[in-house]
Amino acid sequence: MLFKVEMDVRVPLDYDPARFEALKAAEKARFQELQRAGTWRHIWRVVGQYSNVSIFDVESNAQLHDLLTGLPLYPFMEVKVTALCRHPSSLHDDDR
Ligand SMILES: O=C(O)CC1=CCC(=O)O1
């Protein structure tokens, strides 16, 4: 199942910078693990914002929920999820 996930990262101005750097490093490691597994298929930075647009390929809504809420930066994120399905004109058979 494919989902578009929009993540806006909102960090309080007074949050400890060292703790935030540690969270960012943990987020990057988790992202790369999920990317290698094919679960986090794509990510793009939204120009001019601390935001990204991502494509996830998961088995269920529950899997996506657990994955998103387990991200190190999740406590600082606003998340919007949109379910996707294959477009009939797509050339990509794995767009399911
Ligand atoms: O930088 C972001 O948008 C948040 C994030 C998601 C994966 C990652 O490495 O950082």
CSV table of C-alpha atoms and ligand atoms in Angstrom, one decimal, residues 7 9 24 27-28 31 40 43 45 50-52 73 77, ligand 1:
chain,number,residue,atom,x,y,z
A,7,MET,CA,6.0,15.9,7.5
A,9,VAL,CA,9.2,19.6,11.6
A,24,LYS,CA,18.3,14.3,13.8
A,27,GLU,CA,16.1,10.1,12.5
A,28,LYS,CA,18.5,9.9,9.6
A,31,PHE,CA,15.2,6.8,7.5
A,40,TRP,CA,10.4,4.6,2.8
A,43,ILE,CA,11.7,11.7,0.2
A,45,ARG,CA,12.7,18.4,0.8
A,50,TYR,CA,11.7,22.3,7.3
A,51,SER,CA,9.3,19.9,5.7
A,52,ASN,CA,9.4,16.8,3.5
A,73,LEU,CA,11.5,13.4,15.4
A,77,MET,CA,6.3,16.7,13.6
B,1,LIG,O1,14.4,16.5,7.6
B,1,LIG,C1,13.3,16.1,7.7
B,1,LIG,O2,12.4,16.5,6.9
B,1,LIG,C2,12.9,15.0,8.7
B,1,LIG,C3,13.5,13.8,8.3
B,1,LIG,C4,12.9,12.7,7.8
B,1,LIG,C5,13.9,11.7,7.4
B,1,LIG,C6,15.1,12.4,7.8
B,1,LIG,O3,16.2,11.9,7.7
B,1,LIG,O4,14.8,13.6,8.3
